[in-house]
Amino acid sequence: MRKSNRTVLNRMSKWQYALLLLMLLTFTFYSLPTFFGEQPSLGLHGQQRLTTQQQMLLSDKHLTPVKVIEQPERVELVFASQGEQQRAKQLLELQGVDSAALTLEFHSNAPAWITRLGADPIKLGLDLRGGSQLLIGVDVDFVIDNQTKNLVDTLRTRFREANLRGASVTRTAQGAVAVTLPEVAEQESWLSIIKESAGTRQDQWKLTRSGNDLKLVLSDAERTLLVNNAVTQNLSILKKRINELGIVEASVVRQGQDGIRIELPGVHNPKQAKEVIGATASLAFYEAKADSHFYIADRNGQAVGMARKPVLTGEHIVDARANMGEMGQPQVNIVLDTLGGSKMNQFSRQHVGKPMAAVFTEYKTNAQGKLRAQSEVINVATIQTALGNQFRITGIGSLPEAQELAMLLRAGALTAPLKILEERSIGPTLGMQNIEAGFTALAFGMVGMMLFMMAWYRKFGWVAITALVANLLMQVGMLAVLPGAVLTLPGIAGLVLTVGMAVDTHVLIFERIRDRLREGGSLANAIDFGYRSAFHTIFDANITTLICAVVLYSIGSGPLQGFSITLILGLLSSMITGIWGTRAIINPLWGRSSERTLKV
C-alpha cells in the first residue's frame, strides 16, 4: 500500500498551539497589575506596626493613610496622593525617624495573590509619574588640580627625605608642575626622584627640560582617564546616595564627557535630594595639637590646632548611624573597615589621654560660582582608651544634621565636587495628563483600526481584532517583565506605532488571500498561499525596522531608549500574534474549507 505524499494544508502542531497559549497567558498575567493601577505609599522599615505617636502625628496633620499594610520588620502606608506621601515623609523625619528607614514607593492595586506571584506594574518614567530631573556637572579641574598638587607635595617630601636642598617645586597656572634644579654638577639624584615620583606609567606625565628648568604636564590620555574615573566613581556614589534617600525607580546615567543626569520619579520637592546629591562631604580624624601652625575652626569660630595629615579618612567608613546619646545629644555611630579599625586602634593606643579632632569637609559654591572647600571641626574628644573599628562622635548641632551626616558617610565621599547645572520639575498633575493623553490616543487608534478591520474584512476582521488585543497584552506584559524597562511618553508613542504596524501585517496577509480567491482557488488554498507569500515581506520589513530600533537604543538615552524599547517589543509581539496567532485561529475555522465565496 503506497503512502500518500499529499501535503496537509493549514495545519499547526500541538506544541505550537501550546507555546502560543503559554506566551499569551504568561504575558497577560504580568500585564494585569498595570491595568489595576497603583497608589503612592511610604515604607517604614525596621518596625512591625505604626506607633500610637506616629498615628496621632499623621492624623493631626490630616495625613491619615487610606491603607496600612503591616509586614514583618516593615510597614507600608498607602496615601491618596503623592503630595500626602511627600508631606508624611518630611513629618516623620522631623520627628526623628531615620531617613534611611523611609522609602518612597508605589503600592499596586492588583489583588494580593497576583503580587505574591511576582507580577508588578510597569515602571513609569519621569514624564508620566512626575518628579524632578537634575543635570549635574563634575568639576574635572578639581581632579586635575589634585593630581598636580599631590605630585608637588610628593617631590618636596622626597627631596627633603633624600637631603637634597636647593630645588624649587611649584605649580603653574596651566596645571603643570615646574621644577628648577640647583646649579650643581651632579643632578642625577634629583632626576631619579622626579622620574620615580611622576608615576609608574610612562605616559602619565610628559617631562620636558630646558637647562635646569623642568616641566611636568599630564598627558592627554591621563587626563581622559582621570575624568572618566572621576565621573564613573561619582556615578556609583550618587546611586548609593539616592538609595539612602529612599527614592525608588530613580535613574542615574552619564551624559556627555563630564555630566550626570538624575531622574527622580515621584519626588516633587527635591530640596533634600539636591542637598545630599550635590554635597561633596567627607569626615577625617586628626591629632589635635595646641602648638601646631595648622588650624581649622570649630562651630563657634575658635581655631583648633592639629597635625597636617589625618589619622584616618572617610574612605574607611563602612557604616554610620545617627541617634540620640545617653545625655540627649545627637551622635553618629561609626563603623570602620578592617584596615581603618587597625589604624585607629594603633593611633589611639599610642595617644591615650590626648585629644583627637573630627573634621567635616564639604565643597560649596561661592558667590563667583566656584567650588571651595569648607572644613569645620565638629568634635574634639580626649582619647580615654584604645579604640577599635566602632566608636561614636558627638558635638553635632541637631538630630537632622546628624542623620544627614550619617547618610553622606554611608554613601561615601565624592571623588570630585559636583555642581547642579540644570533642574527641571514635572508635577504629578502634568504626569497624569501625559498618561491620559497617551492612552487616549492609543484607545482611539485601537478602536479606529478595529472598526476598519470589521468593515473591510468581515469575519477575518474579528480575527485581526483578537490578535491586536493579544498583541497589546503581550507588549504590556513584556515591558513589566523586562528588567530596567521604564514606560515614558515616547514609549506610549512606540506602543501606538507598533499597533499600527501590526495591522499592516494583517492587511498584507488578508489581501494575498483575497488575490488567490479572485483567481478561483479554494479558501483553504488561499489561506495557505496568503500566509506563505506574505511571510517574507512581513519578516523583511520588521527585521529592518528592528535593526534601526536596536541602533537607536544603543546610541540614544532617556526618552529615545524608552521609544526604542517599546518599538522592539512591539515588533516581536506583532510578528508572533499577526502571523502565528491569527493562523492558530483561522486554521481550525476555515483551513479545510473548499468554499470559494467567503467574503474576506
Coordinates of C-alpha atoms in Angstrom, one line a residue:
M1 CA 0.0 0.0 0.0
R2 CA 1.5 3.3 -1.1
K3 CA 1.8 6.2 1.4
S4 CA 0.1 9.4 0.3
N5 CA 2.5 12.3 -0.4
R6 CA -0.2 14.9 -0.3
T7 CA 0.6 17.9 1.9
V8 CA -2.0 18.8 4.6
L9 CA -2.8 22.5 4.3
N10 CA -3.1 24.9 7.2
R11 CA -2.0 22.6 10.0
M12 CA -0.1 23.6 13.1
S13 CA 1.5 21.3 15.6
K14 CA 0.2 20.8 19.1
W15 CA 3.4 22.2 20.5
Q16 CA 3.0 25.4 18.5
Y17 CA -0.5 25.9 20.0
A18 CA 0.8 25.1 23.4
L19 CA 3.7 27.6 23.1
L20 CA 1.4 30.3 21.8
L21 CA -1.1 29.8 24.6
L22 CA 1.7 29.7 27.2
M23 CA 3.2 33.0 26.0
L24 CA -0.2 34.7 25.8
L25 CA -1.3 33.5 29.3
T26 CA 2.2 34.5 30.8
F27 CA 2.3 38.0 29.4
T28 CA -1.4 38.6 30.1
F29 CA -0.8 37.7 33.7
Y30 CA 2.2 40.0 34.1
S31 CA 0.2 42.8 32.4
L32 CA -2.7 42.7 34.9
P33 CA -1.1 44.8 37.7
T34 CA -0.5 47.7 35.2
F35 CA -4.3 47.8 34.3
F36 CA -5.2 47.7 38.1
G37 CA -3.0 50.8 38.7
E38 CA -1.1 51.8 41.8
Q39 CA -1.1 54.4 44.6
P40 CA 1.8 56.3 46.3
S41 CA 3.0 54.8 49.5
L42 CA 5.6 55.3 52.2
G43 CA 7.6 52.4 53.5
L44 CA 8.8 52.3 57.2
H45 CA 11.5 49.7 57.7
G46 CA 12.6 48.3 61.0
Q47 CA 9.2 48.2 62.7
Q48 CA 6.1 45.9 62.6
R49 CA 3.3 48.5 63.1
L50 CA 2.7 52.2 63.5
T51 CA 3.3 53.5 67.0
T52 CA 0.5 55.4 68.7
Q53 CA 2.5 58.6 68.5
Q54 CA 3.0 58.2 64.7
Q55 CA -0.7 57.6 64.2
M56 CA -1.6 60.7 66.1
L57 CA 1.0 62.8 64.4
L58 CA -0.3 61.8 60.9
S59 CA -3.9 62.3 62.0
D60 CA -3.3 65.8 63.4
K61 CA -1.8 66.9 60.0
H62 CA -4.7 65.3 58.1
L63 CA -2.4 62.7 56.6
T64 CA -4.3 59.6 57.5
P65 CA -3.3 56.8 55.1
V66 CA -6.0 55.1 53.1
K67 CA -4.4 51.7 53.8
V68 CA -1.8 50.4 56.3
I69 CA 0.0 47.2 55.3
E70 CA 1.9 45.6 58.2
Q71 CA 4.6 43.1 57.5
P72 CA 7.5 41.6 59.5
E73 CA 10.0 44.4 60.0
R74 CA 8.1 46.7 57.7
V75 CA 5.0 48.9 57.5
E76 CA 3.7 50.4 54.3
L77 CA 1.4 53.4 54.4
V78 CA -0.7 54.0 51.2
F79 CA -1.9 57.5 50.5
A80 CA -4.4 59.1 48.2
S81 CA -1.9 61.4 46.5
Q82 CA 1.8 62.0 46.1
G83 CA 1.6 65.3 47.9
E84 CA 0.4 63.4 51.1
Q85 CA 3.1 60.9 50.6
Q86 CA 5.8 63.6 50.5
R87 CA 4.5 65.5 53.5
A88 CA 4.2 62.4 55.6
K89 CA 7.8 61.5 54.9
Q90 CA 9.0 65.0 55.9
L91 CA 6.9 65.0 59.0
L92 CA 8.2 61.6 60.2
E93 CA 11.8 62.7 59.5
L94 CA 11.3 65.9 61.6
Q95 CA 10.1 63.6 64.5
G96 CA 13.4 61.7 64.5
V97 CA 12.7 58.8 62.2
D98 CA 15.9 57.9 60.3
S99 CA 15.6 58.9 56.7
A100 CA 17.3 55.6 55.7
A101 CA 14.3 53.8 57.2
L102 CA 11.8 55.7 54.9
T103 CA 11.3 54.8 51.3
L104 CA 9.0 56.5 48.7
E105 CA 7.2 53.7 46.9
F106 CA 4.0 52.9 44.9
H107 CA 1.6 50.3 46.0
S108 CA -0.1 48.1 43.4
N109 CA -3.9 47.9 43.5
A110 CA -3.8 44.4 42.0
P111 CA -5.1 41.5 44.1
A112 CA -2.5 40.3 46.6
W113 CA -2.3 36.8 45.0
I114 CA -1.0 38.4 41.8
T115 CA 1.7 40.4 43.5
R116 CA 2.7 37.4 45.6
L117 CA 3.5 35.6 42.3
G118 CA 5.9 38.4 41.4
A119 CA 3.8 40.4 39.0
D120 CA 4.4 44.2 39.3
P121 CA 3.0 47.2 37.3
I122 CA 5.1 48.8 34.6
K123 CA 7.6 51.3 36.0
L124 CA 6.7 54.8 34.8
G125 CA 9.2 57.4 33.7
L126 CA 9.6 61.0 34.9
D127 CA 7.4 62.5 32.2
L128 CA 4.5 60.2 33.2
R129 CA 4.9 59.9 37.0
G130 CA 6.1 63.4 37.6
G131 CA 9.1 64.3 39.6
S132 CA 12.4 66.1 39.3
Q133 CA 15.3 65.9 36.9
L134 CA 18.8 67.2 37.7
L135 CA 21.7 67.7 35.3
I136 CA 25.0 67.7 37.3
G137 CA 28.4 68.7 36.2
V138 CA 31.6 67.1 37.6
D139 CA 34.4 69.5 38.4
V140 CA 37.1 67.8 36.4
D141 CA 39.5 70.8 37.0
F142 CA 39.5 69.7 40.7
V143 CA 40.7 66.2 39.7
I144 CA 43.5 67.6 37.6
D145 CA 44.5 70.1 40.2
N146 CA 44.6 67.4 42.9
Q147 CA 47.0 65.3 40.7
T148 CA 49.4 68.2 40.3
K149 CA 49.1 69.2 44.0
N150 CA 49.9 65.6 45.0
L151 CA 52.9 65.5 42.7
V152 CA 54.3 68.8 44.1
D153 CA 53.9 67.5 47.7
T154 CA 55.5 64.2 46.8
L155 CA 58.5 65.8 45.2
R156 CA 59.1 68.2 48.1
T157 CA 58.9 65.4 50.6
R158 CA 61.1 63.1 48.6
F159 CA 63.8 65.8 48.1
R160 CA 63.7 66.6 51.8
E161 CA 64.0 62.9 52.9
A162 CA 67.0 62.5 50.5
N163 CA 68.6 65.6 52.0
L164 CA 68.6 67.3 48.6
R165 CA 68.5 71.0 49.0
G166 CA 68.1 74.0 46.6
A167 CA 65.4 72.7 44.2
S168 CA 62.3 74.7 43.6
V169 CA 58.9 72.9 43.0
T170 CA 55.8 74.9 42.1
R171 CA 52.5 74.6 40.3
T172 CA 51.9 76.7 37.2
A173 CA 48.7 78.5 36.3
Q174 CA 48.3 76.0 33.4
G175 CA 48.1 73.0 35.7
A176 CA 51.7 71.8 35.2
V177 CA 54.5 71.2 37.7
A178 CA 57.6 73.3 37.4
V179 CA 60.9 72.1 38.9
T180 CA 64.1 74.3 39.0
L181 CA 67.2 72.3 39.9
P182 CA 70.2 74.0 41.7
E183 CA 73.4 74.8 39.8
V184 CA 75.3 71.6 40.7
A185 CA 77.3 69.2 38.5
E186 CA 75.5 66.1 39.9
Q187 CA 71.8 66.3 39.1
E188 CA 71.1 62.6 38.6
S189 CA 69.7 62.2 42.2
W190 CA 67.0 64.8 41.6
L191 CA 66.1 63.5 38.1
S192 CA 65.8 59.9 39.5
I193 CA 63.4 61.1 42.2
I194 CA 61.4 63.1 39.7
K195 CA 61.0 60.2 37.3
E196 CA 60.1 57.8 40.1
S197 CA 57.6 60.1 41.7
A198 CA 55.9 61.0 38.4
G199 CA 54.2 57.6 38.2
T200 CA 54.7 54.1 37.0
R201 CA 53.1 54.7 33.6
Q202 CA 55.4 56.3 31.2
D203 CA 52.6 58.2 29.5
Q204 CA 51.2 59.6 32.8
W205 CA 53.4 62.8 32.8
K206 CA 55.2 64.4 30.0
L207 CA 58.7 65.6 31.0
T208 CA 60.4 68.5 29.2
R209 CA 63.7 70.1 30.1
S210 CA 65.5 73.3 29.3
G211 CA 68.7 73.6 31.2
N212 CA 68.0 73.5 34.9
D213 CA 64.2 74.0 34.4
L214 CA 61.9 71.0 34.1
K215 CA 58.2 70.9 33.4
L216 CA 55.8 68.0 34.1
V217 CA 52.5 68.1 32.3
L218 CA 49.7 65.5 32.4
S219 CA 49.3 63.7 29.1
D220 CA 46.0 63.8 27.2
A221 CA 45.5 60.1 27.8
E222 CA 46.0 60.5 31.5
R223 CA 43.6 63.5 31.7
T224 CA 40.9 61.5 29.9
L225 CA 41.5 58.5 32.2
L226 CA 41.2 60.7 35.3
V227 CA 38.0 62.4 34.1
N228 CA 36.4 59.0 33.2
N229 CA 37.4 57.6 36.6
A230 CA 36.0 60.6 38.4
V231 CA 32.7 60.5 36.6
T232 CA 32.3 56.8 36.9
Q233 CA 33.1 56.8 40.7
N234 CA 30.8 59.7 41.3
L235 CA 28.1 57.9 39.3
S236 CA 28.4 54.9 41.6
I237 CA 28.3 57.1 44.8
L238 CA 25.3 59.1 43.6
K239 CA 23.4 55.9 43.1
K240 CA 24.2 54.9 46.7
R241 CA 23.1 58.3 48.0
I242 CA 19.8 58.2 46.2
N243 CA 19.2 54.7 47.6
E244 CA 19.9 56.2 51.1
L245 CA 17.2 58.9 50.4
G246 CA 14.7 56.1 49.8
I247 CA 13.8 57.0 46.3
V248 CA 12.8 54.0 44.2
E249 CA 12.9 53.8 40.4
A250 CA 15.4 56.6 40.1
S251 CA 17.7 56.9 37.1
V252 CA 21.3 57.9 37.3
V253 CA 23.1 58.0 33.9
R254 CA 26.2 59.7 32.4
Q255 CA 25.6 62.5 30.0
G256 CA 28.4 63.8 27.8
Q257 CA 32.0 63.8 28.9
D258 CA 31.6 65.1 32.5
G259 CA 27.9 65.3 33.1
I260 CA 25.4 63.1 35.1
R261 CA 21.7 63.2 34.6
I262 CA 19.5 62.2 37.5
E263 CA 15.7 61.5 37.2
L264 CA 13.7 61.2 40.4
P265 CA 10.2 60.0 39.6
G266 CA 7.7 60.8 42.3
V267 CA 9.9 63.4 44.0
H268 CA 8.3 66.8 43.7
N269 CA 10.2 68.6 46.5
P270 CA 13.8 67.9 45.5
K271 CA 15.4 70.2 48.1
Q272 CA 16.8 67.4 50.3
A273 CA 17.8 65.4 47.2
K274 CA 19.7 68.4 45.8
E275 CA 21.5 69.0 49.1
V276 CA 22.5 65.4 49.5
I277 CA 23.3 64.6 45.9
G278 CA 25.4 67.7 45.4
A279 CA 27.2 67.6 48.7
T280 CA 30.9 66.6 48.4
A281 CA 31.4 65.8 52.1
S282 CA 33.9 63.7 54.0
L283 CA 35.0 63.1 57.6
A284 CA 38.6 62.8 58.7
F285 CA 40.2 62.4 62.2
Y286 CA 43.3 64.4 63.2
E287 CA 45.6 64.5 66.1
A288 CA 44.8 67.8 67.9
K289 CA 47.9 69.9 68.8
A290 CA 47.9 73.2 70.7
D291 CA 51.3 74.1 69.3
S292 CA 50.5 73.4 65.7
H293 CA 50.7 76.0 63.0
F294 CA 47.8 74.3 61.1
Y295 CA 44.4 75.4 62.3
I296 CA 40.8 74.6 61.4
A297 CA 37.9 76.5 63.0
D298 CA 35.1 74.8 65.0
R299 CA 31.4 75.6 65.0
N300 CA 32.0 78.6 67.3
G301 CA 34.7 80.0 65.1
Q302 CA 37.5 79.0 67.5
A303 CA 40.7 77.8 65.9
V304 CA 41.8 74.3 66.7
G305 CA 45.4 73.4 66.1
M306 CA 46.1 69.9 64.6
A307 CA 48.5 67.8 62.6
R308 CA 48.5 68.5 58.8
K309 CA 47.9 64.8 57.9
P310 CA 44.8 63.0 59.1
V311 CA 45.0 59.8 61.2
L312 CA 42.1 58.4 59.2
T313 CA 39.9 59.5 56.3
G314 CA 36.3 58.7 55.5
E315 CA 37.1 56.1 52.9
H316 CA 37.4 53.5 55.7
I317 CA 33.9 54.2 57.0
V318 CA 31.6 51.3 56.1
D319 CA 28.5 52.3 58.2
A320 CA 27.2 55.3 60.1
R321 CA 24.0 55.6 62.1
A322 CA 22.6 58.7 63.8
N323 CA 20.7 58.6 67.1
M324 CA 20.3 60.4 70.5
G325 CA 23.0 59.7 73.1
E326 CA 22.6 59.0 76.8
M327 CA 22.7 62.7 77.5
G328 CA 20.1 63.5 74.9
Q329 CA 22.6 64.9 72.4
P330 CA 22.7 63.8 68.8
Q331 CA 25.5 61.5 67.8
V332 CA 26.8 59.4 64.9
N333 CA 27.9 55.8 65.5
I334 CA 30.8 55.0 63.1
V335 CA 31.9 51.5 61.9
L336 CA 35.2 51.2 60.2
D337 CA 36.6 48.5 57.8
T338 CA 39.4 46.2 58.9
L339 CA 42.2 48.5 57.8
G340 CA 40.6 51.6 59.2
G341 CA 40.0 49.8 62.6
S342 CA 43.6 48.8 62.7
K343 CA 44.9 52.3 62.0
M344 CA 42.5 53.8 64.6
N345 CA 43.5 51.2 67.2
Q346 CA 47.2 51.8 66.7
F347 CA 46.9 55.6 66.9
S348 CA 44.6 55.7 69.9
R349 CA 46.7 53.1 71.8
Q350 CA 49.7 55.4 71.4
H351 CA 47.8 58.6 72.2
V352 CA 45.6 57.7 75.3
G353 CA 44.9 60.9 77.2
K354 CA 45.4 63.1 74.2
P355 CA 42.8 65.0 72.1
M356 CA 41.6 63.9 68.6
A357 CA 39.5 66.1 66.3
A358 CA 36.8 65.0 63.9
V359 CA 36.8 67.4 60.9
F360 CA 33.9 67.6 58.4
T361 CA 34.7 68.9 55.0
E362 CA 32.4 69.8 52.2
Y363 CA 32.6 71.8 48.9
K364 CA 30.1 74.6 48.4
T365 CA 29.7 77.1 45.5
N366 CA 30.7 80.7 46.4
A367 CA 29.3 84.0 45.0
Q368 CA 31.6 83.7 41.9
G369 CA 30.2 80.2 41.1
K370 CA 33.4 78.5 42.2
L371 CA 33.5 75.4 44.4
R372 CA 35.5 76.0 47.6
A373 CA 36.3 73.6 50.4
Q374 CA 34.8 74.4 53.8
S375 CA 36.2 72.5 56.8
E376 CA 34.8 72.5 60.3
V377 CA 35.8 70.8 63.5
I378 CA 32.7 69.1 64.8
N379 CA 34.2 67.3 67.7
V380 CA 37.3 67.3 69.8
A381 CA 37.5 64.5 72.3
T382 CA 40.2 63.1 74.6
I383 CA 41.1 59.5 73.9
Q384 CA 40.2 57.6 77.0
T385 CA 41.2 54.1 75.8
A386 CA 42.3 52.3 72.7
L387 CA 39.6 52.5 70.1
G388 CA 38.6 49.7 67.7
N389 CA 36.5 49.7 64.5
Q390 CA 33.4 51.1 66.3
F391 CA 33.1 54.4 68.1
R392 CA 30.9 57.5 68.1
I393 CA 31.3 61.2 67.5
T394 CA 29.2 63.9 69.2
G395 CA 29.1 67.7 69.1
I396 CA 26.7 67.8 66.1
G397 CA 24.1 70.6 66.1
S398 CA 20.8 68.7 65.8
L399 CA 19.4 65.2 65.0
P400 CA 18.5 66.1 61.3
E401 CA 22.1 67.3 60.9
A402 CA 23.4 64.0 62.4
Q403 CA 21.1 62.0 60.1
E404 CA 22.3 63.9 57.0
L405 CA 26.0 63.4 58.1
A406 CA 25.4 59.7 58.6
M407 CA 23.7 59.4 55.3
L408 CA 26.6 61.1 53.5
L409 CA 29.2 58.9 55.3
R410 CA 27.3 55.7 54.4
A411 CA 27.1 56.6 50.7
G412 CA 30.8 57.7 50.5
A413 CA 32.6 60.8 49.7
L414 CA 32.5 62.1 46.1
T415 CA 35.8 62.0 44.3
A416 CA 35.2 65.4 42.7
P417 CA 32.8 68.2 43.6
L418 CA 29.5 68.5 41.8
K419 CA 27.6 71.5 40.5
I420 CA 23.9 71.4 39.6
L421 CA 23.7 72.9 36.1
E422 CA 20.0 72.4 35.5
E423 CA 16.9 71.5 37.4
R424 CA 13.6 70.6 35.8
S425 CA 10.4 69.6 37.7
I426 CA 7.3 67.9 36.3
G427 CA 4.2 68.0 38.6
P428 CA 2.1 64.9 39.2
T429 CA -0.8 66.5 37.5
L430 CA 1.1 67.0 34.3
G431 CA 2.4 63.5 34.5
M432 CA -1.2 62.2 34.9
Q433 CA -2.3 64.3 31.9
N434 CA 0.5 62.8 29.8
I435 CA -0.7 59.3 30.8
E436 CA -4.3 60.1 29.9
A437 CA -3.4 61.8 26.6
G438 CA -1.1 58.9 25.6
F439 CA -3.5 56.1 26.4
T440 CA -6.5 58.1 25.0
A441 CA -4.5 58.2 21.7
L442 CA -3.9 54.5 21.9
A443 CA -7.5 53.7 22.6
F444 CA -8.8 55.9 19.7
G445 CA -6.2 54.2 17.4
M446 CA -7.3 50.8 18.5
V447 CA -11.0 51.5 18.1
G448 CA -10.4 53.1 14.7
M449 CA -8.4 50.1 13.4
M450 CA -10.9 47.6 14.8
L451 CA -13.8 49.3 13.0
F452 CA -11.9 49.4 9.8
M453 CA -10.9 45.7 10.1
M454 CA -14.5 44.6 10.8
A455 CA -15.9 46.6 8.0
W456 CA -13.3 45.7 5.4
Y457 CA -12.5 42.1 6.2
R458 CA -15.7 40.9 7.9
K459 CA -15.1 37.5 9.6
F460 CA -11.3 37.8 9.2
G461 CA -11.5 41.2 10.7
W462 CA -12.7 39.7 14.1
V463 CA -9.6 37.5 14.0
A464 CA -7.4 40.6 13.5
I465 CA -9.1 42.3 16.4
T466 CA -8.4 39.4 18.7
A467 CA -4.7 39.5 17.5
L468 CA -4.5 43.2 18.2
V469 CA -5.8 42.8 21.8
A470 CA -3.4 39.9 22.3
N471 CA -0.5 42.0 20.9
L472 CA -1.2 44.9 23.3
L473 CA -1.4 42.5 26.3
M474 CA 1.9 40.9 25.3
Q475 CA 3.7 44.2 24.9
V476 CA 2.5 45.4 28.3
G477 CA 3.5 42.1 29.9
M478 CA 6.9 42.1 28.3
L479 CA 7.5 45.7 29.5
A480 CA 6.5 44.7 33.0
V481 CA 8.9 41.7 33.0
L482 CA 11.9 43.3 31.3
P483 CA 14.4 44.4 34.0
G484 CA 15.1 48.1 34.0
A485 CA 12.3 48.9 31.4
V486 CA 10.5 52.2 32.1
L487 CA 7.5 53.4 30.2
T488 CA 7.8 57.0 29.1
L489 CA 5.6 59.3 26.9
P490 CA 7.7 58.4 23.8
G491 CA 7.2 54.8 24.9
I492 CA 3.5 55.2 24.6
A493 CA 4.1 56.6 21.1
G494 CA 6.0 53.4 20.3
L495 CA 3.0 51.3 21.5
V496 CA 0.7 53.2 19.2
L497 CA 3.1 52.9 16.3
T498 CA 3.6 49.1 16.7
V499 CA -0.1 48.5 17.0
G500 CA -0.5 50.3 13.6
M501 CA 2.3 48.2 12.2
A502 CA 0.6 45.0 13.5
V503 CA -2.4 46.0 11.3
D504 CA -0.1 46.2 8.3
T505 CA 0.7 42.5 8.9
H506 CA -2.9 41.5 8.8
V507 CA -3.6 43.6 5.8
L508 CA -0.8 42.0 3.8
I509 CA -1.9 38.5 4.6
F510 CA -5.6 39.1 4.0
E511 CA -5.0 40.9 0.7
R512 CA -2.9 37.9 -0.5
I513 CA -5.8 35.6 0.5
R514 CA -8.2 37.8 -1.5
D515 CA -6.0 37.7 -4.5
R516 CA -6.0 33.9 -4.6
L517 CA -9.7 33.7 -4.1
R518 CA -10.2 36.0 -7.1
E519 CA -8.1 33.6 -9.1
G520 CA -10.6 30.8 -8.3
G521 CA -8.8 29.0 -5.6
S522 CA -10.5 27.4 -2.6
L523 CA -10.4 29.2 0.8
A524 CA -8.1 26.6 2.2
N525 CA -5.6 27.0 -0.6
A526 CA -6.0 30.8 -0.4
I527 CA -5.2 30.8 3.3
D528 CA -2.1 28.7 2.8
F529 CA -0.9 30.9 -0.1
G530 CA -1.7 34.2 1.8
Y531 CA 0.4 33.3 4.8
R532 CA 3.3 31.8 2.8
S533 CA 3.6 34.6 0.3
A534 CA 3.2 37.4 2.8
F535 CA 5.7 35.9 5.4
H536 CA 8.9 37.1 3.7
T537 CA 7.6 40.6 3.1
I538 CA 6.5 40.9 6.7
F539 CA 9.7 39.4 8.1
D540 CA 12.0 41.6 6.0
A541 CA 10.1 44.8 6.9
N542 CA 10.1 44.0 10.6
I543 CA 13.7 43.0 10.7
T544 CA 14.9 46.2 9.0
T545 CA 12.8 48.2 11.5
L546 CA 14.2 46.1 14.3
I547 CA 17.8 46.9 13.3
C548 CA 17.0 50.6 13.4
A549 CA 15.3 50.3 16.8
V550 CA 18.4 48.4 18.3
V551 CA 20.8 51.1 16.9
L552 CA 18.5 53.8 18.3
Y553 CA 18.6 52.2 21.8
S554 CA 22.4 51.7 21.7
I555 CA 23.2 55.3 20.9
G556 CA 20.2 57.1 22.4
S557 CA 19.4 57.9 26.1
G558 CA 16.3 58.6 28.2
P559 CA 13.2 59.2 26.0
L560 CA 14.9 57.7 22.9
Q561 CA 15.6 54.5 24.7
G562 CA 12.0 54.4 26.0
F563 CA 10.7 54.7 22.5
S564 CA 13.1 52.1 21.1
I565 CA 12.3 49.5 23.8
T566 CA 8.5 49.6 23.1
L567 CA 9.3 49.5 19.4
I568 CA 11.5 46.4 19.7
L569 CA 9.0 44.6 21.9
G570 CA 6.1 45.7 19.7
L571 CA 7.8 44.3 16.6
L572 CA 8.4 41.0 18.2
S573 CA 4.8 40.7 19.6
S574 CA 3.2 41.8 16.3
M575 CA 5.0 39.1 14.4
I576 CA 4.0 36.5 16.9
T577 CA 0.4 37.5 17.1
G578 CA 0.0 38.6 13.5
I579 CA 1.5 35.6 11.8
W580 CA 1.2 32.6 14.1
G581 CA -1.5 33.9 16.4
T582 CA -4.0 34.7 13.7
R583 CA -3.2 31.4 11.8
A584 CA -3.9 29.5 15.0
I585 CA -7.4 30.8 14.9
I586 CA -8.0 30.7 11.2
N587 CA -6.7 27.2 10.6
P588 CA -9.3 25.2 12.6
L589 CA -12.2 27.5 11.4
W590 CA -11.6 27.8 7.6
G591 CA -8.3 26.0 7.0
R592 CA -10.0 22.9 5.5
S593 CA -12.8 24.8 3.7
S594 CA -13.3 24.3 -0.1
E595 CA -15.6 27.3 -0.3
R596 CA -14.9 30.0 -2.8
T597 CA -17.5 32.5 -1.7
L598 CA -16.4 33.5 1.8
K599 CA -16.1 37.3 1.9
V600 CA -12.6 38.2 3.1

